[in-house]
GROMACS .gro file of C-alpha atoms in nm:
model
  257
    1UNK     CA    1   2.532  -2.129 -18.105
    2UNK     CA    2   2.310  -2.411 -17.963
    3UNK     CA    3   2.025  -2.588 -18.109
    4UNK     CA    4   1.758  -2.690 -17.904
    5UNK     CA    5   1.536  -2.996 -17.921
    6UNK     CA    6   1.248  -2.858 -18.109
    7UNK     CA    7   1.553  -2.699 -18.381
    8UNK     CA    8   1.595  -2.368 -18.261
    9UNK     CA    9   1.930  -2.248 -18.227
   10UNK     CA   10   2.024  -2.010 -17.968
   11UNK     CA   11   2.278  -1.667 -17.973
   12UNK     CA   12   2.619  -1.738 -17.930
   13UNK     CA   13   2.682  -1.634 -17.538
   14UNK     CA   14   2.346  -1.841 -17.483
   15UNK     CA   15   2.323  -2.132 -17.346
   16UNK     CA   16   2.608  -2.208 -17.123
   17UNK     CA   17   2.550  -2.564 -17.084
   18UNK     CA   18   2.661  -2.885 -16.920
   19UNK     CA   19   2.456  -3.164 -16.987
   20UNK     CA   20   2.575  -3.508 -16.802
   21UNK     CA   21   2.723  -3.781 -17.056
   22UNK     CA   22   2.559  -4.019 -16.915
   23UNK     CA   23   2.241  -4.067 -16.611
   24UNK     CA   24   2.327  -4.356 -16.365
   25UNK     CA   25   2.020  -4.553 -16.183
   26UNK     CA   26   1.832  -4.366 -15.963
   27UNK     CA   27   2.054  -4.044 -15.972
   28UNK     CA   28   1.908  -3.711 -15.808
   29UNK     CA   29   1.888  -3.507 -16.113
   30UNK     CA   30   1.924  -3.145 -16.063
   31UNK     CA   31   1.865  -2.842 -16.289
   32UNK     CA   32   2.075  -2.569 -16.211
   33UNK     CA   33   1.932  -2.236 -16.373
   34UNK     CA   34   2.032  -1.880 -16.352
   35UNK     CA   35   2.335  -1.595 -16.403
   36UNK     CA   36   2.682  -1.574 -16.509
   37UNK     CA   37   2.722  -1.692 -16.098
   38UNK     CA   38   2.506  -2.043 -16.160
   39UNK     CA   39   2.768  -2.054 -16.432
   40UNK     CA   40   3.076  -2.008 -16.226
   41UNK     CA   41   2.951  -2.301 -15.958
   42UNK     CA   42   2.848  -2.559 -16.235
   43UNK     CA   43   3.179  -2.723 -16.257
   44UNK     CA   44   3.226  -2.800 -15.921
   45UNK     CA   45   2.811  -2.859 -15.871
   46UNK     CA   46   2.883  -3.152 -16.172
   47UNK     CA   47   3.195  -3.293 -15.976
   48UNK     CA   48   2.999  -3.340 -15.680
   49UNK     CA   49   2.674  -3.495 -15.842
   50UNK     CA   50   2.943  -3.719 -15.966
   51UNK     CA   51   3.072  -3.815 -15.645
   52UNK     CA   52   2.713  -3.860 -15.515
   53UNK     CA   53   2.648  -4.063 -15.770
   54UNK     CA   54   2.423  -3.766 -15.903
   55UNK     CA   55   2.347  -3.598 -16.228
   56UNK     CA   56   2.369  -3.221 -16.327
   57UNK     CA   57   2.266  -3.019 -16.623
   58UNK     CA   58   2.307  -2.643 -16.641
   59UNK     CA   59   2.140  -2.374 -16.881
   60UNK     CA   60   2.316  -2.007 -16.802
   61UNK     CA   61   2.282  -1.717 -16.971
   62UNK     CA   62   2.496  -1.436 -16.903
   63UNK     CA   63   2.300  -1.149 -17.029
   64UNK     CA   64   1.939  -1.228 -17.008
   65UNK     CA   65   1.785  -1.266 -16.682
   66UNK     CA   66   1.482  -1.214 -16.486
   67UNK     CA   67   1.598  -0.887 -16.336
   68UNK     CA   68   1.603  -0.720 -16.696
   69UNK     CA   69   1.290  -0.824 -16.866
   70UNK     CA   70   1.285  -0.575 -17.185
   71UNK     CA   71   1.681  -0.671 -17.186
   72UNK     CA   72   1.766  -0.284 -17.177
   73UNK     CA   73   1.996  -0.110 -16.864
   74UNK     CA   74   2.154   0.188 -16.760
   75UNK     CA   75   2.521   0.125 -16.622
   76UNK     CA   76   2.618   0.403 -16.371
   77UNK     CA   77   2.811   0.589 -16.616
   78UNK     CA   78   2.506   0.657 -16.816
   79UNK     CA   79   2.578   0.370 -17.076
   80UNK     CA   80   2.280   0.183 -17.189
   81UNK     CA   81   2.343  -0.175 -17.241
   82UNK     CA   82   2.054  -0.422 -17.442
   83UNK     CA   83   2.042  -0.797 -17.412
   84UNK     CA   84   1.874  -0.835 -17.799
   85UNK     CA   85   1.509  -0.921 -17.841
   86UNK     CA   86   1.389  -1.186 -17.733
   87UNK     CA   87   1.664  -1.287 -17.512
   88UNK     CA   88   1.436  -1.358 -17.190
   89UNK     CA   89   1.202  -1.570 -17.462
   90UNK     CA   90   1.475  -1.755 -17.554
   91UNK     CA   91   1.597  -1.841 -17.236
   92UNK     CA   92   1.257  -1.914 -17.074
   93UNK     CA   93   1.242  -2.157 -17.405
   94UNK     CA   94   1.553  -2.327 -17.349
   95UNK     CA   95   1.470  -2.406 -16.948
   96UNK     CA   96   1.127  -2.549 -17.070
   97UNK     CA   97   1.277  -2.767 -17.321
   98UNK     CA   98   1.556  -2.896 -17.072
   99UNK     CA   99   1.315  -2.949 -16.808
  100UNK     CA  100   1.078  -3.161 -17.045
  101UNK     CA  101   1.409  -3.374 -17.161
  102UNK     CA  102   1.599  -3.427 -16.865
  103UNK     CA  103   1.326  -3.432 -16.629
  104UNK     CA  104   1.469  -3.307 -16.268
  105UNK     CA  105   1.404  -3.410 -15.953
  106UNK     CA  106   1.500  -3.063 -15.814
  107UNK     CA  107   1.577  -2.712 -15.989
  108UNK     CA  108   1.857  -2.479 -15.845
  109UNK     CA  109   1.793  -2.082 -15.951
  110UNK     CA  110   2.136  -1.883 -15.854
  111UNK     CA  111   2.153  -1.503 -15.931
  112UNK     CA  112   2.457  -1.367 -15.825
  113UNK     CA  113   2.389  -1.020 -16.016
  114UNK     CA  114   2.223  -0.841 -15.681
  115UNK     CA  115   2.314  -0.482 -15.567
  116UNK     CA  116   2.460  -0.340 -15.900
  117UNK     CA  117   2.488  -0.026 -15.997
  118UNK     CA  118   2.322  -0.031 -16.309
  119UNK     CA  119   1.904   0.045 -16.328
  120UNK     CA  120   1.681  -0.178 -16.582
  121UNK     CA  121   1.427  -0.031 -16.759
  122UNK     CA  122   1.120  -0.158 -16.728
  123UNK     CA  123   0.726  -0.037 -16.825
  124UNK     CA  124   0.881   0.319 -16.934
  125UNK     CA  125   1.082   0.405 -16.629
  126UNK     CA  126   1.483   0.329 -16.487
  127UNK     CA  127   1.432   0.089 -16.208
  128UNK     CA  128   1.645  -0.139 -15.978
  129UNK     CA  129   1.634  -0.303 -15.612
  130UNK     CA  130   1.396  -0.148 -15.358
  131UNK     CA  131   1.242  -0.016 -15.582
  132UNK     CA  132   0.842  -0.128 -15.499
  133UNK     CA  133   0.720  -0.161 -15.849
  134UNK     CA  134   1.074  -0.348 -15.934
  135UNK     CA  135   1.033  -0.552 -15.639
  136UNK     CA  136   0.686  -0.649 -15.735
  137UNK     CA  137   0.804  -0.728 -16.127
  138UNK     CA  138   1.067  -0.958 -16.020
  139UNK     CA  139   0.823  -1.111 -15.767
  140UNK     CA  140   0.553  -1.176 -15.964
  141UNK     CA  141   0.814  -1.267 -16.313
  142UNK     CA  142   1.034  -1.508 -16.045
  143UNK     CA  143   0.713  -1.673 -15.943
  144UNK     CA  144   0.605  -1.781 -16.331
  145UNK     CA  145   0.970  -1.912 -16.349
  146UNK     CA  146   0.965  -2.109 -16.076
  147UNK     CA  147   0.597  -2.245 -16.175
  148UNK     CA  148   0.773  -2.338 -16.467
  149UNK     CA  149   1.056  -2.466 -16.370
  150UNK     CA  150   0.883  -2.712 -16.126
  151UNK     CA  151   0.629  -2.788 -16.363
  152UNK     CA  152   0.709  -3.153 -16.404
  153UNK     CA  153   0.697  -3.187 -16.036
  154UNK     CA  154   1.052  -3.096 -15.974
  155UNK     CA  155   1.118  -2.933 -15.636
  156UNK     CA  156   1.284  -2.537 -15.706
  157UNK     CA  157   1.509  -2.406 -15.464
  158UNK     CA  158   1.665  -2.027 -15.495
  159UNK     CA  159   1.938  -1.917 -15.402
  160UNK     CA  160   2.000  -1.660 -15.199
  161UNK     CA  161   2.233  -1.377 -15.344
  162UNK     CA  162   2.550  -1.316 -15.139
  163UNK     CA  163   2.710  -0.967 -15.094
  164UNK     CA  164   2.954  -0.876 -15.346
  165UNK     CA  165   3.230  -0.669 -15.448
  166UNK     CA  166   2.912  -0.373 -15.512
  167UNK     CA  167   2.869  -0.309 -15.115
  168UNK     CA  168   3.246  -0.190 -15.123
  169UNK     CA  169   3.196   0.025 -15.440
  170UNK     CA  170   2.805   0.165 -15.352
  171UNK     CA  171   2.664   0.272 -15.048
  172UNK     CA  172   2.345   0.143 -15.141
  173UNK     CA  173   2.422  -0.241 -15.263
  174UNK     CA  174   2.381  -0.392 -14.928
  175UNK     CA  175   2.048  -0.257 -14.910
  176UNK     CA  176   1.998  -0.380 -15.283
  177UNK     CA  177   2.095  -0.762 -15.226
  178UNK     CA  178   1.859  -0.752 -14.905
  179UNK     CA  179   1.538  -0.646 -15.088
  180UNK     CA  180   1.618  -0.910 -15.373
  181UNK     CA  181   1.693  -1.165 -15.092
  182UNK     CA  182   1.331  -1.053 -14.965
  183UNK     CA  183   1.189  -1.071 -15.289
  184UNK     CA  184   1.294  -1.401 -15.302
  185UNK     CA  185   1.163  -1.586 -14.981
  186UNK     CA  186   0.808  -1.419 -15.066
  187UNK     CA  187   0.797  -1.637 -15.406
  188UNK     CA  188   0.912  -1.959 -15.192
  189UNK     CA  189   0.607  -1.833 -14.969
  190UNK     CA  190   0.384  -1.812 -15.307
  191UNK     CA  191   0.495  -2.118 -15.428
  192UNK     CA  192   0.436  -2.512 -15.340
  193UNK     CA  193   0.719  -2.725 -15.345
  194UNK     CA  194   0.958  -2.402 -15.341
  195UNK     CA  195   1.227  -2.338 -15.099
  196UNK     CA  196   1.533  -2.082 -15.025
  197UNK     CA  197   1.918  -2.224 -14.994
  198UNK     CA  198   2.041  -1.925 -14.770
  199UNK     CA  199   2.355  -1.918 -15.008
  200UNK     CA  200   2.411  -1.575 -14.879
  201UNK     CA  201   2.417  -1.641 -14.483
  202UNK     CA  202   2.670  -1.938 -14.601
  203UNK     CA  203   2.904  -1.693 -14.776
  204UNK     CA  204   2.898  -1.438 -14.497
  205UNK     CA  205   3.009  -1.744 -14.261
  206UNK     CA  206   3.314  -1.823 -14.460
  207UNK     CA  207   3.402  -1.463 -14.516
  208UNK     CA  208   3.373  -1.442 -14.114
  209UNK     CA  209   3.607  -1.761 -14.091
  210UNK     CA  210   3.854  -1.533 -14.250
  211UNK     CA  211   3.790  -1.739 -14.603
  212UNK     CA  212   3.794  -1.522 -14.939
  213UNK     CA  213   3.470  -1.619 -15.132
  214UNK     CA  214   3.514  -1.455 -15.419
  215UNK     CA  215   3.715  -1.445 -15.746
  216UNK     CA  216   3.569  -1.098 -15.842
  217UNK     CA  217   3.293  -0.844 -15.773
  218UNK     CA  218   3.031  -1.151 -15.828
  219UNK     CA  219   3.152  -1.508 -15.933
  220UNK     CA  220   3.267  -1.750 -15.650
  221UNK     CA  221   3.617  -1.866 -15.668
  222UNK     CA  222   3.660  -2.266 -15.764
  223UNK     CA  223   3.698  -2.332 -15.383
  224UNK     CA  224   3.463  -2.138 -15.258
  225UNK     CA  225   3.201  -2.336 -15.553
  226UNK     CA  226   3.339  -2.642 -15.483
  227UNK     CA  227   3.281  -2.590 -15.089
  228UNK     CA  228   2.936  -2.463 -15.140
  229UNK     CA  229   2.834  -2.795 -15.342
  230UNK     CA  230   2.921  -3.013 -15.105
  231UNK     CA  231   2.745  -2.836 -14.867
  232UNK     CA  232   2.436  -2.762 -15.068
  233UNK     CA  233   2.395  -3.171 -15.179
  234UNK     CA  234   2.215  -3.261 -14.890
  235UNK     CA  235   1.973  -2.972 -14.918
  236UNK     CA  236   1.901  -3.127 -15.230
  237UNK     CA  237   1.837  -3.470 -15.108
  238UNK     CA  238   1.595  -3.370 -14.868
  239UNK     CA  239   1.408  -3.120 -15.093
  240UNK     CA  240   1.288  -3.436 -15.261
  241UNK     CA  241   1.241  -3.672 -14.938
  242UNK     CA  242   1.578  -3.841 -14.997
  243UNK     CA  243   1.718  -3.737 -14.686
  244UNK     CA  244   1.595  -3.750 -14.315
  245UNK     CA  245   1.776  -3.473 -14.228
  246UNK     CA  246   2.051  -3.231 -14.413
  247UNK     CA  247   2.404  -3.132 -14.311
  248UNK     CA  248   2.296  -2.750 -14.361
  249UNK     CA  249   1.913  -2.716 -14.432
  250UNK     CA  250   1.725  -2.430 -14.645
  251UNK     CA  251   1.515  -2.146 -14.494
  252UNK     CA  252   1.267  -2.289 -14.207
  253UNK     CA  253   1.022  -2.456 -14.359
  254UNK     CA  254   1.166  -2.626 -14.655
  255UNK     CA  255   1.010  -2.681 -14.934
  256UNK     CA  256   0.651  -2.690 -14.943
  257UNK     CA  257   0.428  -3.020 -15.012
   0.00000   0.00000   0.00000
């Protein structure tokens, strides 16, 4: 378990954290928030902030997310899987209380869990991707996190969510990841100082170079994470005016003033 600053300790599997030993001078700070795949890129996201002369901390958890808010689902064998209560509390806790200590300069929000098969129950009814009342939940419950997130005055970024190892198993993934990927650049619309990292587009480029991305059905390999934070860093730099210009920018636009 973890304790957080205010004394609360946290469930075992929650959070996964690294927290920076120490802060050099002037470091970009970055939050990076989010899934089992935020987890998965963290090492490699750290050995590049250290490079950069940067800082990372990291709050995952695996089980509680945005796209489950009442922490129950259906798995496509009829299963029903629940987070706990107040899982999504707990986590939206533990991201407050890390933003108020370390203070970031920019917040990354990864969700690799897009196109599943399994359905979340939310407001009474089995829902998922595409779905236009799901859609609009995760739209308007992605938008409060983000608000929170960059409360401080960080800069938030998201992530877009690549294709996985779900478009080979279910016909209808590839449709799923789109209309979360959608989902997300209408919150960076919604949102000042909010931006998309087209993660996804990135991934698809490798995989068309002939490059394996992935270590699974979601998680990026260590190569594949450590390649994807050296090309993310820059983004970084300029979502907080660091940086004239970026090596591989977010979605047109940026990030909003």
């Amino acid at each position: 378990a973890t304790t957080g600053a205010n004394g609360t300790t946290y469930p075992g599997n929650f959070p996964y954290h690294y927290t920076p030993a120490t802060i050099p001078a002037g470091a970009l700070r970055v939050l990076l928030v989010g899934d089992s795949g935020a987890h998965h890129m963290a090492p490699e996201l750290v050995s590049e902030a250290e490079r950069e002369g940067g800082a990372v901390e990291s709050v995952i958890s695996f089980e509680c997310s945005v796209v489950n808010p009442e922490g129950i689902a259906r798995s496509y064998n009829g299963q029903i899987v629940r987070s706990g209560p107040g899982c999504n509390q707990q986590r939206l806790q533990a991201w407050e209380e890390t933003r108020d200590r370390f203070r970031p300069d920019v917040v990354v929000y990864y969700l690799a869990n897009a196109g599943g098969l399994d359905e979340m129950f939310v407001d009474g009814e089995w829902q998922t991707d595409c779905d236009r009342a799901y859609d609009q939940m995760i739209e308007d419950e992605l938008g409060r996190e983000v608000a929170m997130l960059g409360g401080q005055g960080a800069a938030v970024l998201v992530a877009t969510s690549p294709y996985n190892g779900f478009t080979i198993l279910y016909a209808k993934a590839s449709e799923r990841v789109d209309c979360r990927n959608a989902t997300y650049r209408r919150v960076a619309e919604e949102h000042p100082r909010t931006g998309i990292v087209e993660l996804s587009t990135y991934i698809d480029d490798l995989r068309h170079d002939g490059i394996s991305p992935m270590q699974d059905v979601l998680h990026l390999n260590q190569a594949t994470a450590r390649r994807v934070s050296r090309w993310l860093w820059p983004q970084l730099l300029q979502a907080v005016g660091r940086a004239d210009t970026a090596t591989a920018g977010a979605a047109p636009g940026g990030v909003d003033g």
